[in-house]
Every structure is written in structure tokens, then in C-alpha cells.
Short mmCIF file of C-alpha atoms and ligand atoms in Angstrom, two decimals:
data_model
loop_
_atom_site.label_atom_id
_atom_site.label_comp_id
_atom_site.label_asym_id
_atom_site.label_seq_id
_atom_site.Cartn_x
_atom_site.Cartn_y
_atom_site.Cartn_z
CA UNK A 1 -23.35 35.84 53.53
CA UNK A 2 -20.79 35.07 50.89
CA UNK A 3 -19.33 31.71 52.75
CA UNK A 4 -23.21 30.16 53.94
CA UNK A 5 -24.18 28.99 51.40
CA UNK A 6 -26.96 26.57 52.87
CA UNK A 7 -28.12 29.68 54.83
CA UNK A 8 -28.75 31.79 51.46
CA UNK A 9 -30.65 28.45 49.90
CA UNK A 10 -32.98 28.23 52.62
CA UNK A 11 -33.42 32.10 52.42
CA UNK A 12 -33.85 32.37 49.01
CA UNK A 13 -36.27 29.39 49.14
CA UNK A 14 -38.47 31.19 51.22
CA UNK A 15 -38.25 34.72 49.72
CA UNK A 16 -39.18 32.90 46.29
CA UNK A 17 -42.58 31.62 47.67
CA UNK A 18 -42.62 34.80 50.14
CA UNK A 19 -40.77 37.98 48.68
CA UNK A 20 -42.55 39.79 51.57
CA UNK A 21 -41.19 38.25 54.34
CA UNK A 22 -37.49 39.71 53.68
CA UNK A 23 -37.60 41.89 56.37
CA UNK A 24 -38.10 39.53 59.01
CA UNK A 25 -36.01 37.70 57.51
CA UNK A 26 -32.84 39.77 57.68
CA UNK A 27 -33.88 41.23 60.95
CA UNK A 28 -33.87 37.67 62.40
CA UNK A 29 -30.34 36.62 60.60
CA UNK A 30 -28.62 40.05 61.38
CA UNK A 31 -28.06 39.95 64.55
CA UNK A 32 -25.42 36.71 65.01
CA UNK A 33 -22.09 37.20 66.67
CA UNK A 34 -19.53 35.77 63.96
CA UNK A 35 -19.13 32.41 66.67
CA UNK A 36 -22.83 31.97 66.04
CA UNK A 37 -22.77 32.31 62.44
CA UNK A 38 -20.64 29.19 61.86
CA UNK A 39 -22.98 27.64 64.08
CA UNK A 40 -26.00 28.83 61.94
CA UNK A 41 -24.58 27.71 58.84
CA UNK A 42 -23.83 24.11 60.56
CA UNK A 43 -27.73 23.99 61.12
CA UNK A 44 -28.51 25.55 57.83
CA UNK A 45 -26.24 22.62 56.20
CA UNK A 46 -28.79 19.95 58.00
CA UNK A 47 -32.18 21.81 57.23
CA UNK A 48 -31.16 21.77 53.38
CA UNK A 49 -29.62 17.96 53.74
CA UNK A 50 -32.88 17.04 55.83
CA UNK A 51 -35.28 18.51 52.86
CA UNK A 52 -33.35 17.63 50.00
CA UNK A 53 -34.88 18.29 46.24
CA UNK A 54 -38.02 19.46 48.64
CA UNK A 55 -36.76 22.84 50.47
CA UNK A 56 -39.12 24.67 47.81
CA UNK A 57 -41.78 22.87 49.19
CA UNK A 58 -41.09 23.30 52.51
CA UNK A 59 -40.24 26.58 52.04
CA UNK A 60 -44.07 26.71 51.01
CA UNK A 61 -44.50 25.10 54.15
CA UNK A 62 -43.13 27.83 56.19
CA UNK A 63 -45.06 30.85 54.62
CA UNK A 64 -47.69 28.29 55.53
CA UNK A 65 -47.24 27.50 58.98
CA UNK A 66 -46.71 31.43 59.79
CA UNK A 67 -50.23 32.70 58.81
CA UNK A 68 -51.27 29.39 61.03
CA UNK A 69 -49.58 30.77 64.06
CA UNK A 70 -50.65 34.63 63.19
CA UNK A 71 -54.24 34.06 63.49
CA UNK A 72 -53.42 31.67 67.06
CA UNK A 73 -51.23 35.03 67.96
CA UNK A 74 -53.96 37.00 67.13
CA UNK A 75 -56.57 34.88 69.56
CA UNK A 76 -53.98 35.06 72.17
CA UNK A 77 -53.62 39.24 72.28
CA UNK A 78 -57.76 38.97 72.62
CA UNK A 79 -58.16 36.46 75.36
CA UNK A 80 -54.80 35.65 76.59
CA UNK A 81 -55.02 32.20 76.61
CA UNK A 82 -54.38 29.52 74.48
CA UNK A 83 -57.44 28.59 71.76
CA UNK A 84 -57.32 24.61 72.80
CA UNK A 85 -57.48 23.18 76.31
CA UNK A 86 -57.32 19.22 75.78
CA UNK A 87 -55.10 17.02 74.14
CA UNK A 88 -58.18 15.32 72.35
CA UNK A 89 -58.82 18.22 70.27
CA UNK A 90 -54.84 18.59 69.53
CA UNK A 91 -54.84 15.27 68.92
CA UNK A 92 -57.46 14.83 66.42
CA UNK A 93 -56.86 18.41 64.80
CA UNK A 94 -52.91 17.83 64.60
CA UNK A 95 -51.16 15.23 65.35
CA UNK A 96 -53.11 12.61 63.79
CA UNK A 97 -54.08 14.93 61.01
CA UNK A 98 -51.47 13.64 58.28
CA UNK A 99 -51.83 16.54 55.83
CA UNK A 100 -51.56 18.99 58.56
CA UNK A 101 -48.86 17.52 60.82
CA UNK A 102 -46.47 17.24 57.47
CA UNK A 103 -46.71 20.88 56.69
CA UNK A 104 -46.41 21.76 60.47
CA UNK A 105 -43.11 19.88 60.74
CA UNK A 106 -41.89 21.00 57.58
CA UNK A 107 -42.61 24.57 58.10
CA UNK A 108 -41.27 24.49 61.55
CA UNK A 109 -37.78 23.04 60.44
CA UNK A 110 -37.64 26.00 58.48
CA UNK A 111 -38.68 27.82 61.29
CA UNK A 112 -35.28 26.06 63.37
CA UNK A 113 -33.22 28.95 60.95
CA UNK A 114 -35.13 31.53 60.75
CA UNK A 115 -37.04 32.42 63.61
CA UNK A 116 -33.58 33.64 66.34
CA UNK A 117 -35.33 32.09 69.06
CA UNK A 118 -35.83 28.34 67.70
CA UNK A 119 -32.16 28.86 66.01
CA UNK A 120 -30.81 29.78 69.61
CA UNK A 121 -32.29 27.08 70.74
CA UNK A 122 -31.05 24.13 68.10
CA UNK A 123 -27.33 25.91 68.96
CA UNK A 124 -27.99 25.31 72.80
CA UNK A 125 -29.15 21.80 71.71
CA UNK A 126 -26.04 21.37 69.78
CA UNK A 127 -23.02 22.55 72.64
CA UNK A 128 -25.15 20.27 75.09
CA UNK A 129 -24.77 17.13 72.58
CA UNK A 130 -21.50 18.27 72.45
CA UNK A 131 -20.64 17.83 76.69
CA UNK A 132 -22.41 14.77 76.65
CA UNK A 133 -20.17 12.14 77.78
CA UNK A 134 -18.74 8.55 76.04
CA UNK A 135 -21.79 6.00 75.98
CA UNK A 136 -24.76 8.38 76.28
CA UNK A 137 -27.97 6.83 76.21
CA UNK A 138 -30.36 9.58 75.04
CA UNK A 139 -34.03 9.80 75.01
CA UNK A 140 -36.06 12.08 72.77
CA UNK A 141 -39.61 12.50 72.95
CA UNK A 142 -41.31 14.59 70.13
CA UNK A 143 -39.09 14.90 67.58
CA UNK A 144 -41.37 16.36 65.21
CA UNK A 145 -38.76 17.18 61.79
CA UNK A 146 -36.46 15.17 63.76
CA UNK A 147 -33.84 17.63 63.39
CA UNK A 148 -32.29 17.11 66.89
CA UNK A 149 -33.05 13.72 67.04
CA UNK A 150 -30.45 13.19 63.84
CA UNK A 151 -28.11 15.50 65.77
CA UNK A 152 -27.62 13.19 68.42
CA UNK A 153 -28.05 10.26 66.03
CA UNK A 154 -24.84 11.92 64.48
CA UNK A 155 -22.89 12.45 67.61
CA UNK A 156 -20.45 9.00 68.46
CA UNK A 157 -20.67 9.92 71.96
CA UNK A 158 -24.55 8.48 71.94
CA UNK A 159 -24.33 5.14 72.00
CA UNK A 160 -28.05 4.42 71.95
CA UNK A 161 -30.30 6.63 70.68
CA UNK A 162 -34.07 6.17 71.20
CA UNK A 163 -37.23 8.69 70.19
CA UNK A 164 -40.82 8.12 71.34
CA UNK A 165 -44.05 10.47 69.68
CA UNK A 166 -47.58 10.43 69.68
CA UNK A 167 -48.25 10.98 65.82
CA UNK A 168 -47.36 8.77 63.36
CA UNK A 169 -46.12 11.38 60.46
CA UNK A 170 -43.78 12.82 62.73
CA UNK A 171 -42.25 9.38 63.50
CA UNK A 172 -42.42 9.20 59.83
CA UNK A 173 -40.67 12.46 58.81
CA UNK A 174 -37.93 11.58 62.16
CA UNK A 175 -36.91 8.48 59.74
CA UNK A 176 -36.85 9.85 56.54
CA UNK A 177 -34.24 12.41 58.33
CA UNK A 178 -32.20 10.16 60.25
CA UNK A 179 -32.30 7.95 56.45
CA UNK A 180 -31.22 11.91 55.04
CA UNK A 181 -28.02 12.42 57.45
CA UNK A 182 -26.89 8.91 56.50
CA UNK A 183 -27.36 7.55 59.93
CA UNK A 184 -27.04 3.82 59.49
CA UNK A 185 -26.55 2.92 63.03
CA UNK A 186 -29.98 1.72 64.91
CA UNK A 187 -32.70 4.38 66.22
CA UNK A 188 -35.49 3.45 67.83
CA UNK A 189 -38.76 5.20 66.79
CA UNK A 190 -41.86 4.37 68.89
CA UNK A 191 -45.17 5.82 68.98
CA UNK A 192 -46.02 6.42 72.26
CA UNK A 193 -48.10 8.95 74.34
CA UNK A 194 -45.38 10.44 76.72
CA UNK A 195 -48.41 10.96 79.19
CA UNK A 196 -49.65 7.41 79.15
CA UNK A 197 -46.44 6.22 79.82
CA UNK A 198 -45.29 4.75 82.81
CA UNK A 199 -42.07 2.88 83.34
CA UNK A 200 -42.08 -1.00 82.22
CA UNK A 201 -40.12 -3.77 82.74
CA UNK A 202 -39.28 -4.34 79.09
CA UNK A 203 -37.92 -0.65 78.66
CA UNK A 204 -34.09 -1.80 79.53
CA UNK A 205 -31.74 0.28 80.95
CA UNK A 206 -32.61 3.72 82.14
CA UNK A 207 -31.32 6.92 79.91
CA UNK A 208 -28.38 9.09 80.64
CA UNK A 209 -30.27 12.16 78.96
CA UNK A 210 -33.89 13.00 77.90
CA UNK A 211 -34.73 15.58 75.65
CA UNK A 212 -37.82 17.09 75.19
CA UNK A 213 -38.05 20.10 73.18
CA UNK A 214 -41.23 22.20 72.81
CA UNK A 215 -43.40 19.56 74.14
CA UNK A 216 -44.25 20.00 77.40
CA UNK A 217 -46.74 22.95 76.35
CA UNK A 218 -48.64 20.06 74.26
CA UNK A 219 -49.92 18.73 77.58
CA UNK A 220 -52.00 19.25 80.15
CA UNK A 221 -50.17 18.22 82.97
CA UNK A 222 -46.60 18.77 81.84
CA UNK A 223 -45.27 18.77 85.70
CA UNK A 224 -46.68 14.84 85.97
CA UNK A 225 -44.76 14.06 82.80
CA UNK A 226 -41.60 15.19 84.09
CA UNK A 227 -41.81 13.69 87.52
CA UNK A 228 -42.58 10.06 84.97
CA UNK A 229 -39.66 11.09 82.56
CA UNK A 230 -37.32 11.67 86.01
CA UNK A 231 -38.18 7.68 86.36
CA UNK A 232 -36.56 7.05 82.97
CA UNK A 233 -33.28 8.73 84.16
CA UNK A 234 -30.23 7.26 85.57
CA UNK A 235 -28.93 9.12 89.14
CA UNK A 236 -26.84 11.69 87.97
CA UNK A 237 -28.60 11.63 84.50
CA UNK A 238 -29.85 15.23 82.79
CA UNK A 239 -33.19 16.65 81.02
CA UNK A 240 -32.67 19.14 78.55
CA UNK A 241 -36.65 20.80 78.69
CA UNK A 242 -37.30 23.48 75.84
CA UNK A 243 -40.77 25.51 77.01
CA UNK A 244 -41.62 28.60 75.17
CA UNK A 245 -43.44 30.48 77.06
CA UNK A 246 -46.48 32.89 75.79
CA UNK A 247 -46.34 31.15 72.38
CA UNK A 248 -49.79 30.32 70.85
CA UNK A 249 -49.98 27.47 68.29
CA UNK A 250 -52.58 25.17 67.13
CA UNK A 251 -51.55 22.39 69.41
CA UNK A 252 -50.39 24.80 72.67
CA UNK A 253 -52.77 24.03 75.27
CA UNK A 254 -50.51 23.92 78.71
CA UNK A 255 -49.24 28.53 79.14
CA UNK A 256 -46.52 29.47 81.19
CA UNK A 257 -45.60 33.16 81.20
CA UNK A 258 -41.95 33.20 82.42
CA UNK A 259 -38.86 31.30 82.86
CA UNK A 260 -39.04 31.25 86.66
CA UNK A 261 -42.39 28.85 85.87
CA UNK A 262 -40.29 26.58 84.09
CA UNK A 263 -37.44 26.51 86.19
CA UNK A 264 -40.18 25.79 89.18
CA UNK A 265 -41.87 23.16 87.34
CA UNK A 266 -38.81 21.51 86.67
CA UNK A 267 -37.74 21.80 90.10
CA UNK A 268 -41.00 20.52 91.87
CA UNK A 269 -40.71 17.62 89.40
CA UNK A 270 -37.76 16.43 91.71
CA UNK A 271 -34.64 17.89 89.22
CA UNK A 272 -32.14 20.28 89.97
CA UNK A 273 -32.00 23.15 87.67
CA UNK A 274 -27.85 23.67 86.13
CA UNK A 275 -28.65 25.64 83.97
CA UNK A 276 -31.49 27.81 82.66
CA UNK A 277 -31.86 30.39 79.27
CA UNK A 278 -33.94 32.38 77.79
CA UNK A 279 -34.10 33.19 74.18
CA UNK A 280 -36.94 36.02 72.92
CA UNK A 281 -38.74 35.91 69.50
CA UNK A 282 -36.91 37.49 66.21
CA UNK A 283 -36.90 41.57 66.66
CA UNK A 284 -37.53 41.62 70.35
CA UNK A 285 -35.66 42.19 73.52
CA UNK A 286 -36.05 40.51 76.83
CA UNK A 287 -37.91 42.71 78.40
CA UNK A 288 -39.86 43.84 75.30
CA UNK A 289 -41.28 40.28 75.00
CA UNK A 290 -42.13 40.29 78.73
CA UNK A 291 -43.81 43.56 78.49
CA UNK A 292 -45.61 42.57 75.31
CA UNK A 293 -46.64 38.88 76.14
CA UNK A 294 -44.35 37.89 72.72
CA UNK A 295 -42.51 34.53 72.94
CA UNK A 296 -39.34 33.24 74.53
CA UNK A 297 -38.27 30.14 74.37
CA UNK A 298 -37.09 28.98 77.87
CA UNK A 299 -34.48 26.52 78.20
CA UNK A 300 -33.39 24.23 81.01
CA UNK A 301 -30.99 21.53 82.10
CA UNK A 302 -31.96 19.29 84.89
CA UNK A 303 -30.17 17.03 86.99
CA UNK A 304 -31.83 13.78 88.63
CA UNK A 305 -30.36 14.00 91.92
C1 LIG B 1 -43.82 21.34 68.06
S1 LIG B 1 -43.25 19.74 67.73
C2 LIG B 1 -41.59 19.82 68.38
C3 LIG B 1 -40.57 19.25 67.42
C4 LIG B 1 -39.12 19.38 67.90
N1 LIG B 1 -38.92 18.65 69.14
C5 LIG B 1 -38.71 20.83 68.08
O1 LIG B 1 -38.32 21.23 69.18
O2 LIG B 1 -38.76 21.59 67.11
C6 LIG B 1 -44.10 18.79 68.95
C7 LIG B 1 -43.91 17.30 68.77
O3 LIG B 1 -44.38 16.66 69.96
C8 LIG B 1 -45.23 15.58 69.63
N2 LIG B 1 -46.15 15.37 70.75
C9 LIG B 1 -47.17 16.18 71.14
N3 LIG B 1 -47.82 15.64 72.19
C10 LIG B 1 -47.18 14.47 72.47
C11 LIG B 1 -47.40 13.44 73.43
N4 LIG B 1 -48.40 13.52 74.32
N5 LIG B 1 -46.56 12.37 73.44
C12 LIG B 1 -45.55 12.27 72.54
N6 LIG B 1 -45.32 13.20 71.59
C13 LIG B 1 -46.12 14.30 71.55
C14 LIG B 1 -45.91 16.06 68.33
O4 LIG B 1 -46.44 14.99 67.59
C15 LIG B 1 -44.74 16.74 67.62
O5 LIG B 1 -43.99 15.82 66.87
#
């Protein structure tokens, strides 16, 4: 690991605050092809630019956020089902809990290195950023860390950039990262329900893209969001729809169990799928995690017909 630098500082970082966690730690960065190590370093450069003098802290954050999700995990093996039903209850218990929400996002930025699936996921993020075409108007909704969102934000080939979420500290922490990259252009940040929202007058020119990365579980009825966000899309234009499936959180209310249920949601929400992935927890297989119920991220490119 002699030439990634940013990767060892986030590692050491963590090991520091966590010396037990080195064996996930180097099962989950072990396994890169050398192409997705330069990649991995690229996105270990922005995690330590977007926490700064803070990575111990958020760092802390991380060793934080995992015993979090281990006792949700733990629920899930019992029932096998997701502890919260309603958006209410995430609502109150998350989103608009400040204290909460600011460790969440910082842990889970961590998380975006080193848990394979989420870092498999940021480098899908990044080589579709990187097809979009000249004068891209991309839509984000829950940006959380805002760790894509500054991606794009970075990337001259979106010419407007534009993020909506529902709680106010991740709208806060999105800033703070687009202030971190340097990004000087405009971004709008608006706090908005995706559910409640239905297309206005006053919201311009439809998008060329919409992103919306490990949100769609947050609600509970996903498949009417996407057939609203389809309504914010140009003819032609593409959603990029991150769904992990069997992945218990604190705010995970809406389970799907495979990738052919996201690929069908997406589809009955009027978008044809181009492509789809699927990307299994650190350690695991494919067809481990199926057998086991253990996470997989599922991604999936739409296009509005
Ligand atoms: C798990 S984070 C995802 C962060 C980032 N997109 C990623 O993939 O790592 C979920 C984000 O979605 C936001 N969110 C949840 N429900 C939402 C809703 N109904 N409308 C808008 N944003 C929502 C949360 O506040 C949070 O910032």
C-alpha cells in the first residue's frame, strides 16, 4: 500500500480508535484488481479531503456506526424484517436527530472505503459521471456525506448541479463538502421530502440524470417515488438507483431481497433498465450473501423512454 497514501490514513485512523477491526479491514481492501486500486485511492483522496483535521473523529464515527448496524443485523437474522416500518419513526429517530444523523453520515463516508460493497459502488458512481455527456443537468436526492454529490459537483461535464434531502444536517454536512473539494461554482441544496414532491412549475428545466443512492429503502413506497422522479427527467434522460438489498439499518424500512426486485421496480416505474450490478458485502460471495440473507448493494441505470 506503499503509493495510497490517503487509503493507509483512513486505515490507520480507524485501526487507532478500533485495533480490532483489522481483519475486516484487510479482508475488505485485499481483494482489488490493480485498475480498482487507483480507483480506491482516488476515493480515499476525497474521504480524507472531505474530513479534513476530523478523520480521527470520524474514524470514531465509523467504529460507531458499525455496532449501530450489528445490533439492526442482529434483529434482522431473528425476524427477517426490518425493525422500523414508517418514515415518522425514521424521521424523528434519524434524520432530524442532529447528533445522530452527524455520526451516521460521518461513519458511513468511512464506510464508502471500507466496506467493498459501498466502495464498488462510489467506483460505479464515478465511470457513470464519467459517460455523462457536455451540459448534464444532474439531480441528487439524499446526499447524506455528500460524497457523490461533490463528485459530480467536480465533474465540468455537469453544468447544473442540484441536491434535494429531507434532514437538515445532511444538507449541512453536503455543503461543508462541496466548500472541502473547493467547489466554487453554484449547488443547489434544498430540503425537501422526495415523497412529498410533485413536479412544480417553478422547478425549471427537467434533469438529464437523477441519482439516488441508498434511498429508496428509506421509504415506504419507493416504486411511487420513482414513477414522480421519472417526471423530473428529460426523454432520453437516466436514473442511476443504488438499493441494497437485505441490509438492516436504523432508518431501512422499505426490504427487497434480490436484484431482479429492483430491476422490476425500476421497470414498472416506466424506465428501461441498461444496465444492472450487483455488489455483495466485504468477505462474501454472490451466492453466499443470497444464501445467507447478507447485503448486496444492487445497482441500476434507467432510461426514461
Ligand atoms: C443512507 S444516506 C445515503 C447517503 C448517500 N447517498 C450514499 O449513498 O452513501 C440516506 C440519505 O437519504 C436522506 N433521506 C432519507 N429519506 C429521505 C426522503 N424521504 N427525502 C429526501 N431525503 C431522504 C437521508 O437524510 C440521508 O441523507
Amino acid at each position: 500500500m506503499s503509493n495510497m497514501i490517503n487509503m493507509q490514513s483512513i486505515v490507520d485512523a480507524v485501526l487507532s480508535e478500533w485495533p480490532e477491526h483489522e481483519i475486516y479491514i484487510s479482508k475488505s481492501l485485499s481483494g482489488y484488481t490493480e485498475e480498482e486500486r487507483a480507483h480506491v485511492e482516488r476515493l480515499s483522496e476525497r474521504i480524507c479531503a472531505l474530513a479534513g483535521d476530523r478523520l480521527p473523529d470520524f474514524a470514531a464515527s465509523y467504529k460507531w456506526l458499525c455496532g449501530v448496524f450489528n445490533e439492526e443485523q442482529i434483529a434482522f437474522i431473528r425476524t427477517g424484517k426490518y425493525r422500523r416500518t414508517s418514515f415518522a419513526e425514521a424521521n424523528a429517530e434519524v434524520y432530524a436527530n442532529k447528533d445522530f444523523m452527524q455520526k451516521y453520515m460521518e461513519g458511513l463516508l468511512v464506510s464508502q472505503l471500507l466496506w467493498s460493497n459501498h466502495a464498488r459502488a462510489f467506483l460505479f458512481h464515478d465511470a457513470f459521471i464519467d459517460s455523462l455527456k457536455e451540459g448534464t443537468r444532474y439531480l441528487e436526492v439524499g446526499p447524506g456525506h455528500g460524497l457523490y454529490l461533490a463528485t459530480a459537483a467536480l465533474n465540468p461535464r455537469c453544468a447544473v448541479v442540484e441536491a434535494w434531502d429531507v434532514s437538515a444536517e445532511s444538507l449541512e454536512q453536503t455543503a461543508a463538502s462541496t466548500r472541502r473539494m473547493g467547489i466554487s461554482r453554484p449547488v443547489r441544496l434544498a430540503q425537501r421530502d422526495v415523497a412529498e414532491v410533485g413536479r412544480r412549475a417553478e422547478d425549471g428545466e427537467p434533469f438529464d440524470v437523477v441519482v439516488i443512492s441508498e434511498v429508496l429503502e428509506h421509504l415506504e413506497d419507493p416504486l411511487r417515488v420513482l414513477k414522480n422522479l421519472r417526471t423530473f427527467l428529460v426523454p432520453g434522460g437516466r436514473i442511476f438507483v443504488h438499493f441494497p438489498i437485505n441490509s438492516p439499518a436504523p432508518d431501512h424500512i422499505y426490504l427487497l431481497t434480490s436484484l431482479d426486485e429492483v430491476r422490476a421496480m425500476v421497470e414498472e416505474a416506466g424506465f428501461r433498465v441498461e444496465t444492472a450490478e450487483e455488489y455483495p458485502t466485504t468477505g462474501y460471495t454472490l451466492k453466499r450473501a443470497m444464501a445467507t440473507k447478507a447485503t448486496v448493494s444492487c445497482l441500476v441505470i434507467g432510461v426514461n423512454p
